[in-house]
Amino acid sequence: MYEFMSSLPPLNALRAFEVAARHLSFKRAADELNVTPAAISHQVKALEEWLGTPLFHRLTRALRLTEAGQEALPTLTQGFGTLVEAIGQMQANADSKVLTVSVSPSFGTMWLVPKLDRFRARHPDIEIRIDGTDRLVNIAQGDADVAVRYGAGDYKRVRVDLLFTQRNTPVCSPALLEGDFPLREPNDLRDHTLLHVDWKDADASWRMWLMAAGVAGINAARGPHFTQEGMAVQAALDGQGVALIGDKLVEDYLTTGALVCPFAPDMSTPLTFSHYLLSPMGVAAQPKVTAFREWLIGELQNTDPAL
């Protein structure tokens, strides 16, 4: 009965194309879907490869639909409208106690999961499902009940609550403070491996940190690169080098002493982006969503008096 689904391209790619085609802009599509323009471009390119035909003429500073794109857009827009209506009907009739929380794998592993038993103790009637992913997730259309996202905060068509800002902080195993090359001041980094996270914002790089610290003569690009903070933190825990990480993500490791900040607190640098809690407008007031929001903000207020 549902064999036709196997002949469809990925839904995320279709959605990225539909929004980009309406706006004739990858940037405006990214704003609507709360992702980066690069993510939209990647999804559209994947759809074009799946179809075997281009959907856009990519001009110097503009997009123009090809004939195939023009023909497909009205029907696709109507189809997504019907899908949204159907999802809304399901949400309106649902009495589910399952709360789906979309988070990045690193945030989930390092910050949320260690505290989750406290939420479950307070709300034993709510079954929580953690979706650890960095994939394209449309929160506005109900892909999750709530999501924690790292960005500039300009999310559209969803309720947005600021969770916390961060400072970029070098962290390492306590073992690196001693040994043949003790790590005492920023210039000592020339004798240690730099662990990198491929962030979305450029101000989170080792190059920017070393510049702010007034350190010269160190190759800021050397050392392994990771796509997830959690992997860089694990390498730091294992004594493989020094990671540059947002302080709130590693606060539990710093509290236990598993990781240390080798330099003075004023050597950390503020990050442009922050962590936000997003929830679809249609479900933001549901009891299970409200319960999670209040618990999460309460956890942060206990550890961060500035909030």
mmCIF file of N, CA and C in Angstrom, residues 82-180:
data_model
loop_
_atom_site.group_PDB
_atom_site.id
_atom_site.type_symbol
_atom_site.label_atom_id
_atom_site.label_comp_id
_atom_site.label_asym_id
_atom_site.label_seq_id
_atom_site.Cartn_x
_atom_site.Cartn_y
_atom_site.Cartn_z
ATOM 1 N N THR A 82 -1.204 20.846 2.768
ATOM 2 C CA THR A 82 -2.075 19.748 3.187
ATOM 3 C C THR A 82 -1.427 18.946 4.303
ATOM 4 N N LEU A 83 -0.114 18.731 4.197
ATOM 5 C CA LEU A 83 0.601 17.982 5.220
ATOM 6 C C LEU A 83 0.585 18.709 6.556
ATOM 7 N N VAL A 84 0.808 20.018 6.536
ATOM 8 C CA VAL A 84 0.776 20.811 7.764
ATOM 9 C C VAL A 84 -0.598 20.745 8.409
ATOM 10 N N GLU A 85 -1.644 20.820 7.591
ATOM 11 C CA GLU A 85 -3.014 20.750 8.116
ATOM 12 C C GLU A 85 -3.267 19.400 8.786
ATOM 13 N N ALA A 86 -2.787 18.336 8.154
ATOM 14 C CA ALA A 86 -2.980 17.001 8.719
ATOM 15 C C ALA A 86 -2.231 16.850 10.038
ATOM 16 N N ILE A 87 -1.011 17.390 10.091
ATOM 17 C CA ILE A 87 -0.236 17.318 11.327
ATOM 18 C C ILE A 87 -0.917 18.105 12.430
ATOM 19 N N GLY A 88 -1.457 19.261 12.078
ATOM 20 C CA GLY A 88 -2.181 20.067 13.055
ATOM 21 C C GLY A 88 -3.382 19.327 13.621
ATOM 22 N N GLN A 89 -4.088 18.601 12.763
ATOM 23 C CA GLN A 89 -5.232 17.824 13.229
ATOM 24 C C GLN A 89 -4.788 16.719 14.189
ATOM 25 N N MET A 90 -3.674 16.061 13.854
ATOM 26 C CA MET A 90 -3.165 15.008 14.735
ATOM 27 C C MET A 90 -2.732 15.583 16.080
ATOM 28 N N GLN A 91 -2.091 16.764 16.042
ATOM 29 C CA GLN A 91 -1.650 17.380 17.292
ATOM 30 C C GLN A 91 -2.836 17.803 18.143
ATOM 31 N N ALA A 92 -3.865 18.306 17.482
ATOM 32 C CA ALA A 92 -5.044 18.770 18.208
ATOM 33 C C ALA A 92 -5.751 17.618 18.910
ATOM 34 N N ASN A 93 -5.698 16.425 18.302
ATOM 35 C CA ASN A 93 -6.404 15.276 18.863
ATOM 36 C C ASN A 93 -5.512 14.401 19.734
ATOM 37 N N ALA A 94 -4.220 14.731 19.784
ATOM 38 C CA ALA A 94 -3.288 13.866 20.513
ATOM 39 C C ALA A 94 -3.367 14.110 22.017
ATOM 40 N N ASP A 95 -3.232 13.041 22.761
ATOM 41 C CA ASP A 95 -3.169 13.146 24.220
ATOM 42 C C ASP A 95 -1.932 12.397 24.696
ATOM 43 N N SER A 96 -0.857 12.544 23.933
ATOM 44 C CA SER A 96 0.345 11.770 24.195
ATOM 45 C C SER A 96 1.132 12.370 25.349
ATOM 46 N N LYS A 97 1.658 11.515 26.166
ATOM 47 C CA LYS A 97 2.529 11.950 27.252
ATOM 48 C C LYS A 97 4.001 11.837 26.865
ATOM 49 N N VAL A 98 4.268 11.512 25.598
ATOM 50 C CA VAL A 98 5.643 11.427 25.121
ATOM 51 C C VAL A 98 6.115 12.820 24.712
ATOM 52 N N LEU A 99 7.229 13.253 25.246
ATOM 53 C CA LEU A 99 7.813 14.554 24.918
ATOM 54 C C LEU A 99 9.061 14.319 24.092
ATOM 55 N N THR A 100 9.052 14.774 22.847
ATOM 56 C CA THR A 100 10.215 14.623 21.975
ATOM 57 C C THR A 100 11.065 15.884 22.044
ATOM 58 N N VAL A 101 12.324 15.707 22.427
ATOM 59 C CA VAL A 101 13.255 16.827 22.592
ATOM 60 C C VAL A 101 14.381 16.658 21.580
ATOM 61 N N SER A 102 14.537 17.616 20.685
ATOM 62 C CA SER A 102 15.595 17.579 19.692
ATOM 63 C C SER A 102 16.789 18.401 20.189
ATOM 64 N N VAL A 103 17.933 17.752 20.279
ATOM 65 C CA VAL A 103 19.153 18.430 20.736
ATOM 66 C C VAL A 103 20.327 17.927 19.912
ATOM 67 N N SER A 104 21.394 18.693 19.887
ATOM 68 C CA SER A 104 22.612 18.196 19.258
ATOM 69 C C SER A 104 23.163 17.059 20.113
ATOM 70 N N PRO A 105 23.828 16.086 19.503
ATOM 71 C CA PRO A 105 24.386 14.987 20.291
ATOM 72 C C PRO A 105 25.302 15.460 21.420
ATOM 73 N N SER A 106 26.090 16.473 21.159
ATOM 74 C CA SER A 106 27.027 16.943 22.185
ATOM 75 C C SER A 106 26.299 17.580 23.356
ATOM 76 N N PHE A 107 25.317 18.441 23.081
ATOM 77 C CA PHE A 107 24.568 19.076 24.163
ATOM 78 C C PHE A 107 23.821 18.015 24.966
ATOM 79 N N GLY A 108 23.225 17.055 24.260
ATOM 80 C CA GLY A 108 22.503 16.008 24.953
ATOM 81 C C GLY A 108 23.408 15.202 25.865
ATOM 82 N N THR A 109 24.571 14.797 25.357
ATOM 83 C CA THR A 109 25.474 13.945 26.128
ATOM 84 C C THR A 109 26.124 14.692 27.287
ATOM 85 N N MET A 110 26.606 15.907 27.023
ATOM 86 C CA MET A 110 27.406 16.600 28.024
ATOM 87 C C MET A 110 26.576 17.384 29.035
ATOM 88 N N TRP A 111 25.397 17.877 28.619
ATOM 89 C CA TRP A 111 24.660 18.761 29.526
ATOM 90 C C TRP A 111 23.305 18.195 29.935
ATOM 91 N N LEU A 112 22.490 17.773 28.962
ATOM 92 C CA LEU A 112 21.103 17.431 29.274
ATOM 93 C C LEU A 112 20.961 16.080 29.969
ATOM 94 N N VAL A 113 21.526 15.030 29.376
ATOM 95 C CA VAL A 113 21.304 13.675 29.895
ATOM 96 C C VAL A 113 21.751 13.516 31.346
ATOM 97 N N PRO A 114 22.904 14.077 31.765
ATOM 98 C CA PRO A 114 23.292 13.924 33.176
ATOM 99 C C PRO A 114 22.285 14.509 34.162
ATOM 100 N N LYS A 115 21.412 15.413 33.714
ATOM 101 C CA LYS A 115 20.446 16.061 34.596
ATOM 102 C C LYS A 115 19.027 15.509 34.425
ATOM 103 N N LEU A 116 18.870 14.605 33.473
ATOM 104 C CA LEU A 116 17.534 14.191 33.059
ATOM 105 C C LEU A 116 16.769 13.446 34.146
ATOM 106 N N ASP A 117 17.484 12.768 35.034
ATOM 107 C CA ASP A 117 16.783 12.023 36.083
ATOM 108 C C ASP A 117 15.998 12.965 36.989
ATOM 109 N N ARG A 118 16.442 14.214 37.107
ATOM 110 C CA ARG A 118 15.728 15.168 37.950
ATOM 111 C C ARG A 118 14.395 15.566 37.311
ATOM 112 N N PHE A 119 14.380 15.672 35.981
ATOM 113 C CA PHE A 119 13.115 15.952 35.308
ATOM 114 C C PHE A 119 12.156 14.774 35.459
ATOM 115 N N ARG A 120 12.671 13.563 35.283
ATOM 116 C CA ARG A 120 11.830 12.374 35.371
ATOM 117 C C ARG A 120 11.284 12.182 36.781
ATOM 118 N N ALA A 121 12.066 12.552 37.783
ATOM 119 C CA ALA A 121 11.594 12.452 39.165
ATOM 120 C C ALA A 121 10.464 13.440 39.431
ATOM 121 N N ARG A 122 10.550 14.610 38.809
ATOM 122 C CA ARG A 122 9.518 15.633 39.009
ATOM 123 C C ARG A 122 8.276 15.345 38.191
ATOM 124 N N HIS A 123 8.469 14.734 36.995
ATOM 125 C CA HIS A 123 7.335 14.482 36.094
ATOM 126 C C HIS A 123 7.351 13.019 35.641
ATOM 127 N N PRO A 124 7.065 12.094 36.540
ATOM 128 C CA PRO A 124 7.115 10.669 36.166
ATOM 129 C C PRO A 124 6.069 10.269 35.139
ATOM 130 N N ASP A 125 5.047 11.103 34.940
ATOM 131 C CA ASP A 125 3.990 10.782 33.976
ATOM 132 C C ASP A 125 4.367 11.144 32.545
ATOM 133 N N ILE A 126 5.463 11.861 32.360
ATOM 134 C CA ILE A 126 5.889 12.279 31.018
ATOM 135 C C ILE A 126 7.013 11.369 30.541
ATOM 136 N N GLU A 127 6.790 10.718 29.420
ATOM 137 C CA GLU A 127 7.831 9.896 28.808
ATOM 138 C C GLU A 127 8.651 10.780 27.871
ATOM 139 N N ILE A 128 9.931 10.829 28.100
ATOM 140 C CA ILE A 128 10.770 11.742 27.311
ATOM 141 C C ILE A 128 11.556 10.965 26.258
ATOM 142 N N ARG A 129 11.628 11.533 25.073
ATOM 143 C CA ARG A 129 12.375 10.940 23.965
ATOM 144 C C ARG A 129 13.388 11.970 23.477
ATOM 145 N N ILE A 130 14.660 11.637 23.582
ATOM 146 C CA ILE A 130 15.722 12.556 23.168
ATOM 147 C C ILE A 130 16.136 12.211 21.742
ATOM 148 N N ASP A 131 15.987 13.166 20.848
ATOM 149 C CA ASP A 131 16.402 13.007 19.453
ATOM 150 C C ASP A 131 17.714 13.761 19.284
ATOM 151 N N GLY A 132 18.820 13.034 19.412
ATOM 152 C CA GLY A 132 20.131 13.663 19.299
ATOM 153 C C GLY A 132 20.560 13.751 17.850
ATOM 154 N N THR A 133 20.444 14.945 17.276
ATOM 155 C CA THR A 133 20.725 15.088 15.848
ATOM 156 C C THR A 133 21.092 16.525 15.507
ATOM 157 N N ASP A 134 21.899 16.669 14.471
ATOM 158 C CA ASP A 134 22.187 17.987 13.899
ATOM 159 C C ASP A 134 21.552 18.134 12.523
ATOM 160 N N ARG A 135 20.699 17.193 12.163
ATOM 161 C CA ARG A 135 20.076 17.237 10.837
ATOM 162 C C ARG A 135 19.067 18.378 10.747
ATOM 163 N N LEU A 136 18.592 18.618 9.522
ATOM 164 C CA LEU A 136 17.606 19.661 9.283
ATOM 165 C C LEU A 136 16.287 19.274 9.944
ATOM 166 N N VAL A 137 15.905 19.976 11.003
ATOM 167 C CA VAL A 137 14.681 19.690 11.752
ATOM 168 C C VAL A 137 13.799 20.931 11.725
ATOM 169 N N ASN A 138 12.566 20.766 11.253
ATOM 170 C CA ASN A 138 11.637 21.889 11.168
ATOM 171 C C ASN A 138 10.784 21.919 12.425
ATOM 172 N N ILE A 139 11.241 22.698 13.409
ATOM 173 C CA ILE A 139 10.536 22.771 14.676
ATOM 174 C C ILE A 139 9.160 23.418 14.498
ATOM 175 N N ALA A 140 9.084 24.417 13.633
ATOM 176 C CA ALA A 140 7.828 25.138 13.445
ATOM 177 C C ALA A 140 6.718 24.219 12.965
ATOM 178 N N GLN A 141 7.070 23.152 12.267
ATOM 179 C CA GLN A 141 6.050 22.259 11.736
ATOM 180 C C GLN A 141 5.946 20.961 12.519
ATOM 181 N N GLY A 142 6.496 20.941 13.730
ATOM 182 C CA GLY A 142 6.218 19.833 14.618
ATOM 183 C C GLY A 142 7.134 18.639 14.522
ATOM 184 N N ASP A 143 8.360 18.789 14.001
ATOM 185 C CA ASP A 143 9.290 17.660 13.965
ATOM 186 C C ASP A 143 9.700 17.236 15.368
ATOM 187 N N ALA A 144 9.530 18.123 16.344
ATOM 188 C CA ALA A 144 9.799 17.813 17.747
ATOM 189 C C ALA A 144 8.927 18.715 18.599
ATOM 190 N N ASP A 145 8.694 18.312 19.861
ATOM 191 C CA ASP A 145 7.912 19.148 20.765
ATOM 192 C C ASP A 145 8.711 20.357 21.217
ATOM 193 N N VAL A 146 9.981 20.147 21.490
ATOM 194 C CA VAL A 146 10.895 21.236 21.847
ATOM 195 C C VAL A 146 12.256 20.913 21.251
ATOM 196 N N ALA A 147 13.077 21.941 21.099
ATOM 197 C CA ALA A 147 14.427 21.744 20.581
ATOM 198 C C ALA A 147 15.359 22.736 21.246
ATOM 199 N N VAL A 148 16.589 22.302 21.479
ATOM 200 C CA VAL A 148 17.631 23.203 21.940
ATOM 201 C C VAL A 148 18.563 23.444 20.759
ATOM 202 N N ARG A 149 18.721 24.697 20.391
ATOM 203 C CA ARG A 149 19.540 25.037 19.237
ATOM 204 C C ARG A 149 20.532 26.140 19.590
ATOM 205 N N TYR A 150 21.665 26.094 18.914
ATOM 206 C CA TYR A 150 22.757 27.055 19.101
ATOM 207 C C TYR A 150 22.758 27.989 17.907
ATOM 208 N N GLY A 151 22.529 29.278 18.142
ATOM 209 C CA GLY A 151 22.467 30.207 17.029
ATOM 210 C C GLY A 151 22.327 31.644 17.496
ATOM 211 N N ALA A 152 21.844 32.483 16.578
ATOM 212 C CA ALA A 152 21.733 33.923 16.847
ATOM 213 C C ALA A 152 20.416 34.295 17.502
ATOM 214 N N GLY A 153 19.459 33.363 17.545
ATOM 215 C CA GLY A 153 18.190 33.626 18.218
ATOM 216 C C GLY A 153 17.092 34.164 17.336
ATOM 217 N N ASP A 154 17.384 34.381 16.042
ATOM 218 C CA ASP A 154 16.377 34.973 15.158
ATOM 219 C C ASP A 154 15.554 33.875 14.479
ATOM 220 N N TYR A 155 14.918 33.034 15.289
ATOM 221 C CA TYR A 155 14.117 31.934 14.764
ATOM 222 C C TYR A 155 12.688 32.420 14.509
ATOM 223 N N LYS A 156 12.116 31.924 13.426
ATOM 224 C CA LYS A 156 10.789 32.390 13.000
ATOM 225 C C LYS A 156 9.726 31.340 13.302
ATOM 226 N N ARG A 157 8.539 31.813 13.607
ATOM 227 C CA ARG A 157 7.339 30.994 13.755
ATOM 228 C C ARG A 157 7.438 29.947 14.860
ATOM 229 N N VAL A 158 8.257 30.217 15.858
ATOM 230 C CA VAL A 158 8.345 29.349 17.022
ATOM 231 C C VAL A 158 8.506 30.219 18.264
ATOM 232 N N ARG A 159 8.153 29.670 19.420
ATOM 233 C CA ARG A 159 8.457 30.364 20.670
ATOM 234 C C ARG A 159 9.945 30.182 20.952
ATOM 235 N N VAL A 160 10.620 31.258 21.340
ATOM 236 C CA VAL A 160 12.064 31.235 21.568
ATOM 237 C C VAL A 160 12.354 31.675 23.001
ATOM 238 N N ASP A 161 13.053 30.844 23.746
ATOM 239 C CA ASP A 161 13.493 31.182 25.102
ATOM 240 C C ASP A 161 15.010 31.069 25.164
ATOM 241 N N LEU A 162 15.667 32.149 25.586
ATOM 242 C CA LEU A 162 17.120 32.110 25.765
ATOM 243 C C LEU A 162 17.461 31.216 26.945
ATOM 244 N N LEU A 163 18.358 30.263 26.721
ATOM 245 C CA LEU A 163 18.802 29.385 27.801
ATOM 246 C C LEU A 163 20.077 29.906 28.439
ATOM 247 N N PHE A 164 21.135 30.055 27.649
ATOM 248 C CA PHE A 164 22.367 30.594 28.213
ATOM 249 C C PHE A 164 23.297 31.059 27.101
ATOM 250 N N THR A 165 24.100 32.040 27.468
ATOM 251 C CA THR A 165 25.223 32.458 26.635
ATOM 252 C C THR A 165 26.459 31.695 27.114
ATOM 253 N N GLN A 166 27.531 31.767 26.354
ATOM 254 C CA GLN A 166 28.732 31.029 26.725
ATOM 255 C C GLN A 166 29.985 31.858 26.479
ATOM 256 N N ARG A 167 31.043 31.406 27.123
ATOM 257 C CA ARG A 167 32.364 31.948 26.859
ATOM 258 C C ARG A 167 33.244 30.801 26.386
ATOM 259 N N ASN A 168 34.063 31.078 25.383
ATOM 260 C CA ASN A 168 34.944 30.072 24.803
ATOM 261 C C ASN A 168 36.151 29.880 25.717
ATOM 262 N N THR A 169 36.321 28.667 26.214
ATOM 263 C CA THR A 169 37.302 28.427 27.270
ATOM 264 C C THR A 169 38.209 27.244 26.930
ATOM 265 N N PRO A 170 39.523 27.413 26.997
ATOM 266 C CA PRO A 170 40.419 26.256 26.843
ATOM 267 C C PRO A 170 40.267 25.325 28.043
ATOM 268 N N VAL A 171 40.129 24.030 27.777
ATOM 269 C CA VAL A 171 40.034 23.042 28.852
ATOM 270 C C VAL A 171 40.932 21.856 28.508
ATOM 271 N N CYS A 172 41.390 21.176 29.554
ATOM 272 C CA CYS A 172 42.288 20.036 29.339
ATOM 273 C C CYS A 172 42.250 19.123 30.549
ATOM 274 N N SER A 173 42.907 17.997 30.418
ATOM 275 C CA SER A 173 43.079 17.088 31.549
ATOM 276 C C SER A 173 44.034 17.716 32.564
ATOM 277 N N PRO A 174 43.790 17.494 33.857
ATOM 278 C CA PRO A 174 44.736 18.013 34.863
ATOM 279 C C PRO A 174 46.164 17.526 34.644
ATOM 280 N N ALA A 175 46.322 16.388 33.968
ATOM 281 C CA ALA A 175 47.664 15.843 33.741
ATOM 282 C C ALA A 175 48.541 16.785 32.927
ATOM 283 N N LEU A 176 47.903 17.619 32.082
ATOM 284 C CA LEU A 176 48.695 18.517 31.234
ATOM 285 C C LEU A 176 49.273 19.697 32.007
ATOM 286 N N LEU A 177 48.827 19.888 33.231
ATOM 287 C CA LEU A 177 49.373 20.980 34.031
ATOM 288 C C LEU A 177 50.759 20.651 34.564
ATOM 289 N N GLU A 178 51.114 19.380 34.483
ATOM 290 C CA GLU A 178 52.423 18.944 34.977
ATOM 291 C C GLU A 178 53.187 18.289 33.822
ATOM 292 N N GLY A 179 54.209 17.554 34.109
ATOM 293 C CA GLY A 179 54.954 16.829 33.083
ATOM 294 C C GLY A 179 56.104 17.629 32.505
ATOM 295 N N ASP A 180 56.614 17.162 31.368
ATOM 296 C CA ASP A 180 57.779 17.795 30.740
ATOM 297 C C ASP A 180 57.463 19.192 30.218
#
